[in-house]
PDB file of C-alpha atoms in Angstrom:
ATOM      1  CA  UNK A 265     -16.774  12.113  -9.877  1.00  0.00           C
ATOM      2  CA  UNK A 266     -13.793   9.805 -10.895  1.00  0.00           C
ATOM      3  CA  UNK A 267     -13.499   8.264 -14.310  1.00  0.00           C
ATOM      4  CA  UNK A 268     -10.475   7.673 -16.596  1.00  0.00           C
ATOM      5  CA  UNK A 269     -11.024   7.225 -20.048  1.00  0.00           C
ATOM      6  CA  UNK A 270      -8.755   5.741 -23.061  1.00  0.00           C
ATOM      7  CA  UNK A 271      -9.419   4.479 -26.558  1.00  0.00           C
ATOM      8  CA  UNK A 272      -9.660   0.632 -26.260  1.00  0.00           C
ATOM      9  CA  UNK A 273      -7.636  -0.087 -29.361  1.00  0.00           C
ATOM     10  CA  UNK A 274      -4.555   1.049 -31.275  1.00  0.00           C
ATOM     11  CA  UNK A 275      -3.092  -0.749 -34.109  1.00  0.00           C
ATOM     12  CA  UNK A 276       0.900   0.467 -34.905  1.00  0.00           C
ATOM     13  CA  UNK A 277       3.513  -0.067 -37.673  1.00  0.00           C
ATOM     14  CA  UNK A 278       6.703  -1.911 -36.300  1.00  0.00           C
ATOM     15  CA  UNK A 279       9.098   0.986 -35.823  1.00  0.00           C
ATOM     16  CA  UNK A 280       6.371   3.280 -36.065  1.00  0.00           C
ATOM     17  CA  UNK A 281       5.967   5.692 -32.473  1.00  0.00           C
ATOM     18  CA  UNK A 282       2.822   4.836 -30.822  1.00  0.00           C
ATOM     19  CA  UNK A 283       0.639   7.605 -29.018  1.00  0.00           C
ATOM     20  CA  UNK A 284      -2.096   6.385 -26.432  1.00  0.00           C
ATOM     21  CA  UNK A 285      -4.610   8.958 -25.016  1.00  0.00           C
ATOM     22  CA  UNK A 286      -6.387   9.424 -21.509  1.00  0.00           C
ATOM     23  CA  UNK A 287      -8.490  11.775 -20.293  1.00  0.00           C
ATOM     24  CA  UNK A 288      -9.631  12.274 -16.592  1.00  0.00           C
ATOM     25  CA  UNK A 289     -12.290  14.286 -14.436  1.00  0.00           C
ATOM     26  CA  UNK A 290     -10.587  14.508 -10.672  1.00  0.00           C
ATOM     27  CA  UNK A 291      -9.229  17.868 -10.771  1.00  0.00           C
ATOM     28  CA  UNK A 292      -7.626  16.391  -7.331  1.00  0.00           C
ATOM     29  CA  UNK A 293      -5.608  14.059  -8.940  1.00  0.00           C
ATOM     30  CA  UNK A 294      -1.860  14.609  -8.036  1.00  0.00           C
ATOM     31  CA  UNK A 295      -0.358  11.455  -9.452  1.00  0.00           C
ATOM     32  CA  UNK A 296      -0.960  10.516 -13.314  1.00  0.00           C
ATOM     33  CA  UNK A 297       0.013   7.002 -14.424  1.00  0.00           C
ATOM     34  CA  UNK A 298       0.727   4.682 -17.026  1.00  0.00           C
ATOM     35  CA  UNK A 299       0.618   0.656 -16.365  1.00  0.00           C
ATOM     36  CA  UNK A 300       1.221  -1.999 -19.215  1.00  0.00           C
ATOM     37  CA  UNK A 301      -0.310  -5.782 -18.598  1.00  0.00           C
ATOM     38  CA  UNK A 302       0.903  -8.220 -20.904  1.00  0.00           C
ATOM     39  CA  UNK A 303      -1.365 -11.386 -21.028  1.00  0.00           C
ATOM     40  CA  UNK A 304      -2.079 -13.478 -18.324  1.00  0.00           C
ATOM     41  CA  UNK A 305       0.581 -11.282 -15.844  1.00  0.00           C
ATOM     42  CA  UNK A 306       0.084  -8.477 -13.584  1.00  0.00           C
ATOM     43  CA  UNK A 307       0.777  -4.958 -13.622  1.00  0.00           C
ATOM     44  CA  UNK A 308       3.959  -3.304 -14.494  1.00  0.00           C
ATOM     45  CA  UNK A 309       4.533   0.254 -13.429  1.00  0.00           C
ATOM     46  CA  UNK A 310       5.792   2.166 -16.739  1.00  0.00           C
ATOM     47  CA  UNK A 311       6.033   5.792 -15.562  1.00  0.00           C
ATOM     48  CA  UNK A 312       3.971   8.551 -13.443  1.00  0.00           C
ATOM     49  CA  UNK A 313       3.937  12.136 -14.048  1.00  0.00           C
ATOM     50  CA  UNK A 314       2.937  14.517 -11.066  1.00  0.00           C
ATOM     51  CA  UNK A 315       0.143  17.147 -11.987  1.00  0.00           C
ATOM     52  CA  UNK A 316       2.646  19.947 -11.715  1.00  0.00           C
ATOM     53  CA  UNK A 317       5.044  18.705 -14.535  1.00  0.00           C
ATOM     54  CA  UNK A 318       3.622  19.077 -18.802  1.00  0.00           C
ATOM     55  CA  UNK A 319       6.256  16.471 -19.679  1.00  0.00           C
ATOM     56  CA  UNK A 320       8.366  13.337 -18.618  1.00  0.00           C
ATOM     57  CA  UNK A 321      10.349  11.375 -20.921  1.00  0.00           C
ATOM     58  CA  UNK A 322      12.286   8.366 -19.841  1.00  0.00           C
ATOM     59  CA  UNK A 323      14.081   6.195 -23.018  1.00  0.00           C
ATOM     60  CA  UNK A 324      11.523   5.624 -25.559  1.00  0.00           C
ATOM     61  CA  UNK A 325       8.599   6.608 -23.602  1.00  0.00           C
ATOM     62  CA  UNK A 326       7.228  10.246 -23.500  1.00  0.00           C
ATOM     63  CA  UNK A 327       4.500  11.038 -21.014  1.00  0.00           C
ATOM     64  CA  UNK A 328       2.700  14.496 -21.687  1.00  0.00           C
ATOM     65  CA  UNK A 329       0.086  16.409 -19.459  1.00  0.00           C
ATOM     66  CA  UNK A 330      -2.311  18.818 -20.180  1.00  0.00           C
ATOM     67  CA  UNK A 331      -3.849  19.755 -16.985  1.00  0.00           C
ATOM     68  CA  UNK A 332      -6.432  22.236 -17.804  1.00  0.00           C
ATOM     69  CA  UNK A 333      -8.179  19.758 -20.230  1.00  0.00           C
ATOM     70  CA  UNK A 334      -7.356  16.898 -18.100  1.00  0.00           C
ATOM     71  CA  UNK A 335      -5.373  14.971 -20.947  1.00  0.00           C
ATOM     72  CA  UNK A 336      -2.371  12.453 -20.296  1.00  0.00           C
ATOM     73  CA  UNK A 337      -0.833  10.737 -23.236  1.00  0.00           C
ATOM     74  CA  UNK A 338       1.950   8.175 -23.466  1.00  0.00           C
ATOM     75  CA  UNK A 339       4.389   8.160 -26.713  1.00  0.00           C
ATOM     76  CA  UNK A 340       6.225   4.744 -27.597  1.00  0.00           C
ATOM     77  CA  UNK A 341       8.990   5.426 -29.699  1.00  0.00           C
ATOM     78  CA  UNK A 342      10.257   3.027 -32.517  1.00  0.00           C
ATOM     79  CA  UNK A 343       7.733   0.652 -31.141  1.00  0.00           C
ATOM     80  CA  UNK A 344       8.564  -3.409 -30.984  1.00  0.00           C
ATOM     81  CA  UNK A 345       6.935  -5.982 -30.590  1.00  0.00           C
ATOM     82  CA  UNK A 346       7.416  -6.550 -27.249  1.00  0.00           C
ATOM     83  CA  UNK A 347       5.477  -3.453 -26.554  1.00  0.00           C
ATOM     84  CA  UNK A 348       1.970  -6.051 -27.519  1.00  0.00           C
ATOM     85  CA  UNK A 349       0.011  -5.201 -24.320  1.00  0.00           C
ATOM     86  CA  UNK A 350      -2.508  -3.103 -22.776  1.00  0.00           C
ATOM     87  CA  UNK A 351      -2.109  -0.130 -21.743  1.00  0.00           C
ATOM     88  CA  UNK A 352      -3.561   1.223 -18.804  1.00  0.00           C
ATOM     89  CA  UNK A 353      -4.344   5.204 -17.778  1.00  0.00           C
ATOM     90  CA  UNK A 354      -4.430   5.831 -13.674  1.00  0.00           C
ATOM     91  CA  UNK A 355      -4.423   8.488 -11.352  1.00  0.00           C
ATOM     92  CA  UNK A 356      -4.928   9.087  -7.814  1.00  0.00           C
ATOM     93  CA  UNK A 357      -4.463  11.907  -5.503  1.00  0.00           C
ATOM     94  CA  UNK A 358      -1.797  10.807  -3.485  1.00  0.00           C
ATOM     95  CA  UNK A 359       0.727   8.145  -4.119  1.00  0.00           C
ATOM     96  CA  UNK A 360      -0.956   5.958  -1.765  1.00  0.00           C
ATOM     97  CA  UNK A 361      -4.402   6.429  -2.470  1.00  0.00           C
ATOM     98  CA  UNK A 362      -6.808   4.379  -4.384  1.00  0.00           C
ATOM     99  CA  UNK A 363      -5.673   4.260  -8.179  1.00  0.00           C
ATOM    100  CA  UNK A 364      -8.214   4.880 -10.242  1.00  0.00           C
ATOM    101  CA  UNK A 365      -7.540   2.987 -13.550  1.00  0.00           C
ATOM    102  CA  UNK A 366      -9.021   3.335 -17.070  1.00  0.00           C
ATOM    103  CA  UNK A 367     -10.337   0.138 -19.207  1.00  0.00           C
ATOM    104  CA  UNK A 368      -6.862  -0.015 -21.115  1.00  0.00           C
ATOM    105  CA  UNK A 369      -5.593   0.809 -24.489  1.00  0.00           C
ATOM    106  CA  UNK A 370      -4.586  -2.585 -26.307  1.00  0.00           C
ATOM    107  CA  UNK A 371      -1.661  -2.054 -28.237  1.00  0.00           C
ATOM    108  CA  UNK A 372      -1.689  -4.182 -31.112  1.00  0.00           C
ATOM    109  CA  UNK A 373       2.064  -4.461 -33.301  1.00  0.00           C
ATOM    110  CA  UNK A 374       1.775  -4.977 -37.345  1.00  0.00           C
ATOM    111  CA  UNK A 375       5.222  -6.356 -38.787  1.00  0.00           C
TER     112      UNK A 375
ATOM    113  CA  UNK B 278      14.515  -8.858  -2.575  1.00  0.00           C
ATOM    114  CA  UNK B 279      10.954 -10.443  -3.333  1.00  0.00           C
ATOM    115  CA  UNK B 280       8.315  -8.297  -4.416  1.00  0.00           C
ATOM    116  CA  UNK B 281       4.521  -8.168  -4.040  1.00  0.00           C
ATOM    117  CA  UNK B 282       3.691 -12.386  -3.275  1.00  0.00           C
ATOM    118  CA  UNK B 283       0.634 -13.366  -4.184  1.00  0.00           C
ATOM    119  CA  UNK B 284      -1.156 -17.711  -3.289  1.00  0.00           C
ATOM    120  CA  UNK B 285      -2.695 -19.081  -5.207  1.00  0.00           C
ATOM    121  CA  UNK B 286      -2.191 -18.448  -8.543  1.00  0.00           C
ATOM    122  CA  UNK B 287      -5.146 -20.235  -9.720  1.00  0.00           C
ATOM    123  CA  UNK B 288      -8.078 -20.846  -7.813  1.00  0.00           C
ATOM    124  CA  UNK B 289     -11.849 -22.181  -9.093  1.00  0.00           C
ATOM    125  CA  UNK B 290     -14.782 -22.309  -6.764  1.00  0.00           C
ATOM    126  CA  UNK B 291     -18.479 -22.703  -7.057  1.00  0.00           C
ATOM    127  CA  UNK B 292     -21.060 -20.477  -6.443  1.00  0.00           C
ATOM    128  CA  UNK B 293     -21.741 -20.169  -2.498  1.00  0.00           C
ATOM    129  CA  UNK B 294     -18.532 -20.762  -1.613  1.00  0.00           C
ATOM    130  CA  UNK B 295     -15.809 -18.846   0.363  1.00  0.00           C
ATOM    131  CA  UNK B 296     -12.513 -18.190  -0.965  1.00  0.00           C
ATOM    132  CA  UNK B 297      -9.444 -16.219   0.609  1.00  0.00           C
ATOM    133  CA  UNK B 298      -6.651 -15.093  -1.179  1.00  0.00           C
ATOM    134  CA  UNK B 299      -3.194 -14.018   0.587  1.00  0.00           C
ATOM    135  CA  UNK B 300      -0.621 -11.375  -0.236  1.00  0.00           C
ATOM    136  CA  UNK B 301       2.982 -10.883   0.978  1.00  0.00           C
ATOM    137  CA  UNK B 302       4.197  -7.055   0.663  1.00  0.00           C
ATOM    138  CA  UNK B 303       7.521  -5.539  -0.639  1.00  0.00           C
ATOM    139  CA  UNK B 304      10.044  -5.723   2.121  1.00  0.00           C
ATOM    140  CA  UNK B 305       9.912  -2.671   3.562  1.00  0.00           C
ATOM    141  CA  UNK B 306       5.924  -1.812   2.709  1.00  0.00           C
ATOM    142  CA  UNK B 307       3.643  -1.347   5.490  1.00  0.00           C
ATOM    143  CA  UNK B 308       0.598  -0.734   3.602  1.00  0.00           C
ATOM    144  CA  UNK B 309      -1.392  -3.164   1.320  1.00  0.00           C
ATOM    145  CA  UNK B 310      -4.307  -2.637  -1.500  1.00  0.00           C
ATOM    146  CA  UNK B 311      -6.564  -5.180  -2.895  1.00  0.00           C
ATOM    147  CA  UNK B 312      -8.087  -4.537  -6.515  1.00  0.00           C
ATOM    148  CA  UNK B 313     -10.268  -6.714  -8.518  1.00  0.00           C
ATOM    149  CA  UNK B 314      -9.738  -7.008 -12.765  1.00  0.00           C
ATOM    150  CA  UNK B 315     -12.870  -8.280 -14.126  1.00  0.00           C
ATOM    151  CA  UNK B 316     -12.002  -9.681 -18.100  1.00  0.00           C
ATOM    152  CA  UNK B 317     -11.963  -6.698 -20.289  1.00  0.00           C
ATOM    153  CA  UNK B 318     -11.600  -4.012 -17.499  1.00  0.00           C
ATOM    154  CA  UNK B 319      -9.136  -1.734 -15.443  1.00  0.00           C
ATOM    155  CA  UNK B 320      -8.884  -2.878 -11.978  1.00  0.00           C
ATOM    156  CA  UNK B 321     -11.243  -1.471  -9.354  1.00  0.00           C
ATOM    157  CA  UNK B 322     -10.092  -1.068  -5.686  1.00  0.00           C
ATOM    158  CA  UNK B 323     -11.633  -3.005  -3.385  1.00  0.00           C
ATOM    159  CA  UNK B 324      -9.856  -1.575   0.171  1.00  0.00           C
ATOM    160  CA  UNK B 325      -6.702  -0.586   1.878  1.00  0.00           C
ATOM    161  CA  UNK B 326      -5.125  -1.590   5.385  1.00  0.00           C
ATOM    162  CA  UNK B 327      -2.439   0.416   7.060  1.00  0.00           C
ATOM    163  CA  UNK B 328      -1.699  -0.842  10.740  1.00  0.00           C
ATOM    164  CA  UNK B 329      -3.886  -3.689  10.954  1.00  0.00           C
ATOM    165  CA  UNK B 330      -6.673  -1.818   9.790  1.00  0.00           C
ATOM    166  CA  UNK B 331      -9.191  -1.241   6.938  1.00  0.00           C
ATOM    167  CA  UNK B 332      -8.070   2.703   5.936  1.00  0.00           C
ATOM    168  CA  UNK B 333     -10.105   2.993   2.579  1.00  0.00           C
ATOM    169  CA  UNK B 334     -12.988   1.019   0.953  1.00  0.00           C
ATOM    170  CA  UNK B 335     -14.233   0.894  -2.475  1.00  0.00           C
ATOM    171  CA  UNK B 336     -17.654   0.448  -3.638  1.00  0.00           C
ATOM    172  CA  UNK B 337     -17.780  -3.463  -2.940  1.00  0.00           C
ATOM    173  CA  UNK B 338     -20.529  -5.129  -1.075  1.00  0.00           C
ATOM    174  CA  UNK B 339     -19.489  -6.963   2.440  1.00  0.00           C
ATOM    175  CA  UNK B 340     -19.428 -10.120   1.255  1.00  0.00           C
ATOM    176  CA  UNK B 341     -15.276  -8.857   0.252  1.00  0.00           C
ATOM    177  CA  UNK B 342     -13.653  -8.729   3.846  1.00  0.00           C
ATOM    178  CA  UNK B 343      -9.867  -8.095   4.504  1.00  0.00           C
ATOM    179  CA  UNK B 344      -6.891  -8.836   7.048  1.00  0.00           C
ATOM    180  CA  UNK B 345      -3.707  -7.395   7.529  1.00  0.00           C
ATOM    181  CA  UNK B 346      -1.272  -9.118  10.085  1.00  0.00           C
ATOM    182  CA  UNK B 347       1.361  -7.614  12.404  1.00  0.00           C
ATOM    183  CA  UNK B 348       4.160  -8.593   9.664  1.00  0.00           C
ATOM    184  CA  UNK B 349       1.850  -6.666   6.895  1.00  0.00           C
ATOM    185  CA  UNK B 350       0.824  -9.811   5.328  1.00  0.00           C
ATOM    186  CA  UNK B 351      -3.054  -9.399   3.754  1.00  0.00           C
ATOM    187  CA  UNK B 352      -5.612 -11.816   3.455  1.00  0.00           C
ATOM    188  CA  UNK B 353      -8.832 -10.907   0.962  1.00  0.00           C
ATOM    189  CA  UNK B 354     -12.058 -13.076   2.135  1.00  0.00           C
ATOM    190  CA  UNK B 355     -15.313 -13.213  -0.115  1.00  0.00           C
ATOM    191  CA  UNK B 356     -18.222 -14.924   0.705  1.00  0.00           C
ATOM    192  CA  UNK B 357     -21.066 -16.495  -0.797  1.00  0.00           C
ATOM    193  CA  UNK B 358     -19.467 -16.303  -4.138  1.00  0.00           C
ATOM    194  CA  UNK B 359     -21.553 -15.037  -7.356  1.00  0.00           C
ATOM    195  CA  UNK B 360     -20.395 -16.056 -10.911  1.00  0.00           C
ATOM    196  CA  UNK B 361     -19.686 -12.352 -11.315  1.00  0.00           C
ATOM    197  CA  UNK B 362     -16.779 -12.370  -8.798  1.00  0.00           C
ATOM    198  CA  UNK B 363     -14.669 -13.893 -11.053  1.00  0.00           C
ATOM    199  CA  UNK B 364     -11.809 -12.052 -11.862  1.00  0.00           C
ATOM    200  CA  UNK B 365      -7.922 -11.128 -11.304  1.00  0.00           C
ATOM    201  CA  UNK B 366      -7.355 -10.222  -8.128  1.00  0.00           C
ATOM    202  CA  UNK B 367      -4.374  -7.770  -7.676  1.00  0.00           C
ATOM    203  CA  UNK B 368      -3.131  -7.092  -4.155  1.00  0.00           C
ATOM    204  CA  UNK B 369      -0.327  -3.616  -4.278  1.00  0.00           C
ATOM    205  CA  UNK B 370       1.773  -3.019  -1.707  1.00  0.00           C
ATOM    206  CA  UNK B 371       3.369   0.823  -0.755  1.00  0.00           C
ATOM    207  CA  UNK B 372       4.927   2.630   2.205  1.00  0.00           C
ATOM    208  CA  UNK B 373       2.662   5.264   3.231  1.00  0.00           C
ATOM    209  CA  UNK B 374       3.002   7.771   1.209  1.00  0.00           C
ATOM    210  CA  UNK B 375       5.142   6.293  -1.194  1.00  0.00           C
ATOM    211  CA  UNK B 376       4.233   4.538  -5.417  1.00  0.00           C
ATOM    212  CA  UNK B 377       2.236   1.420  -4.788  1.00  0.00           C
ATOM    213  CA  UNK B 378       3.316  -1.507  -6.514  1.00  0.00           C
ATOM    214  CA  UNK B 379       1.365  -4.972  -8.137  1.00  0.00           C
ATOM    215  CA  UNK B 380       2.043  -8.429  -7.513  1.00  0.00           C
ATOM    216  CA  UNK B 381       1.206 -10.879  -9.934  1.00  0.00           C
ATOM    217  CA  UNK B 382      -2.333 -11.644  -9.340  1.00  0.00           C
ATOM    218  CA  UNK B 383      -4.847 -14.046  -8.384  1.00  0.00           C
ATOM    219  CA  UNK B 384      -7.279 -15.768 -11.085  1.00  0.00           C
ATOM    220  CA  UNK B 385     -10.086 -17.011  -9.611  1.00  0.00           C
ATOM    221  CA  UNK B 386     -12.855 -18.103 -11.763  1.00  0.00           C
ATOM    222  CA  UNK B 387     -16.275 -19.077 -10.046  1.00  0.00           C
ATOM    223  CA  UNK B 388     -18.567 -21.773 -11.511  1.00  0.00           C
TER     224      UNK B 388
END
């Protein structure tokens, strides 16, 4: 079957690196994402790993995969707070498939 | 360049009633997904139309219909609304094969 599943809550230090977890069953999946909402707006498109990569970092944001215990998770470094959101885990098989999202991480910022 | 369009922004109905929501794709995008964000959740897919037609379908009764036109516009119809069908309603937009992306959303809240 196809389920994503993340912790629904994360509280961080200001500055601190935040580290949100995932785990998925499709063994199919090709494309692994990460989405933030912020409230009442839609969903931004943070970064995607495909299933044949471990690692993908892009500024502060580190994305690591490991496929054989179907775990994605997503590091925010020297996290602000304008990184308040949630979080969400996806994958799909092919870019263009149905995403199949988790419930989302909310990512909560203490000063 | 606009992105993923979304009318309304707002919408409240009461039970029974129809409602149809309208998305505008990327320029460029051919193919357009619906989702639905109930509070609290990740979004589900509803279904996909490439070339005018329904390509994929989620696990959503019939009461949620769909459109697309010749210029890729997308219209989602539901009928007989239920209290339950209140939600976000994301429409993404993609070229086949290609990284979907969100528009803002539709809120509709059912009384």
């Amino acid at each position: 079957g196809e389920d994503v599943e993340q912790s629904l809550f994360l509280s961080v230090r200001e500055g601190d690196s935040s580290v949100i977890n995932c785990t998925y069953t499709d063994s199919s999946s090709t494309y692994l994402y990460w989405y933030k909402q912020e409230p009442g707006a839609g969903l931004q498109l943070l970064t995607y790993i495909f299933s044949n990569m471990d690692m993908k970092q892009d500024q502060r944001l580190t994305v690591l995969l490991n496929k054989k215990d179907k775990h994605l998770s997503l590091r925010i470094a020297d996290t602000q707070t304008g990184d308040s959101a949630i979080y969400f885990c996806a994958e799909n098989p092919n870019r263009d498939d149905k995403i199949i999202f988790g419930k989302g991480t909310r990512l909560h910022i203490l000063p | 360049d606009a992105g993923v369009t979304q009318s309304p922004t707002h919408l409240i109905k009461t039970r029974g009633q129809q409602v149809t929501l309208r998305c505008s794709p990327k320029s460029g995008h051919d193919t357009v997904s619906w989702y639905q964000q109930a509070l609290g959740q990740g979004p589900q897919f509803i279904f996909q139309y490439y070339e005018e037609e329904e390509r994929q379908r989620g696990n959503f009764p019939d009461r949620f219909s769909g459109h697309q036109f010749p210029n890729y516009s997308s219209e989602l119809n539901v009928n007989a609304l239920l209290l339950g069908d209140s939600a976000l309603y994301l429409c993404a937009s993609s070229a086949l094969k290609e990284t979907q992306y969100f528009g803002p959303g539709t809120r509709l809240l059912v009384l």
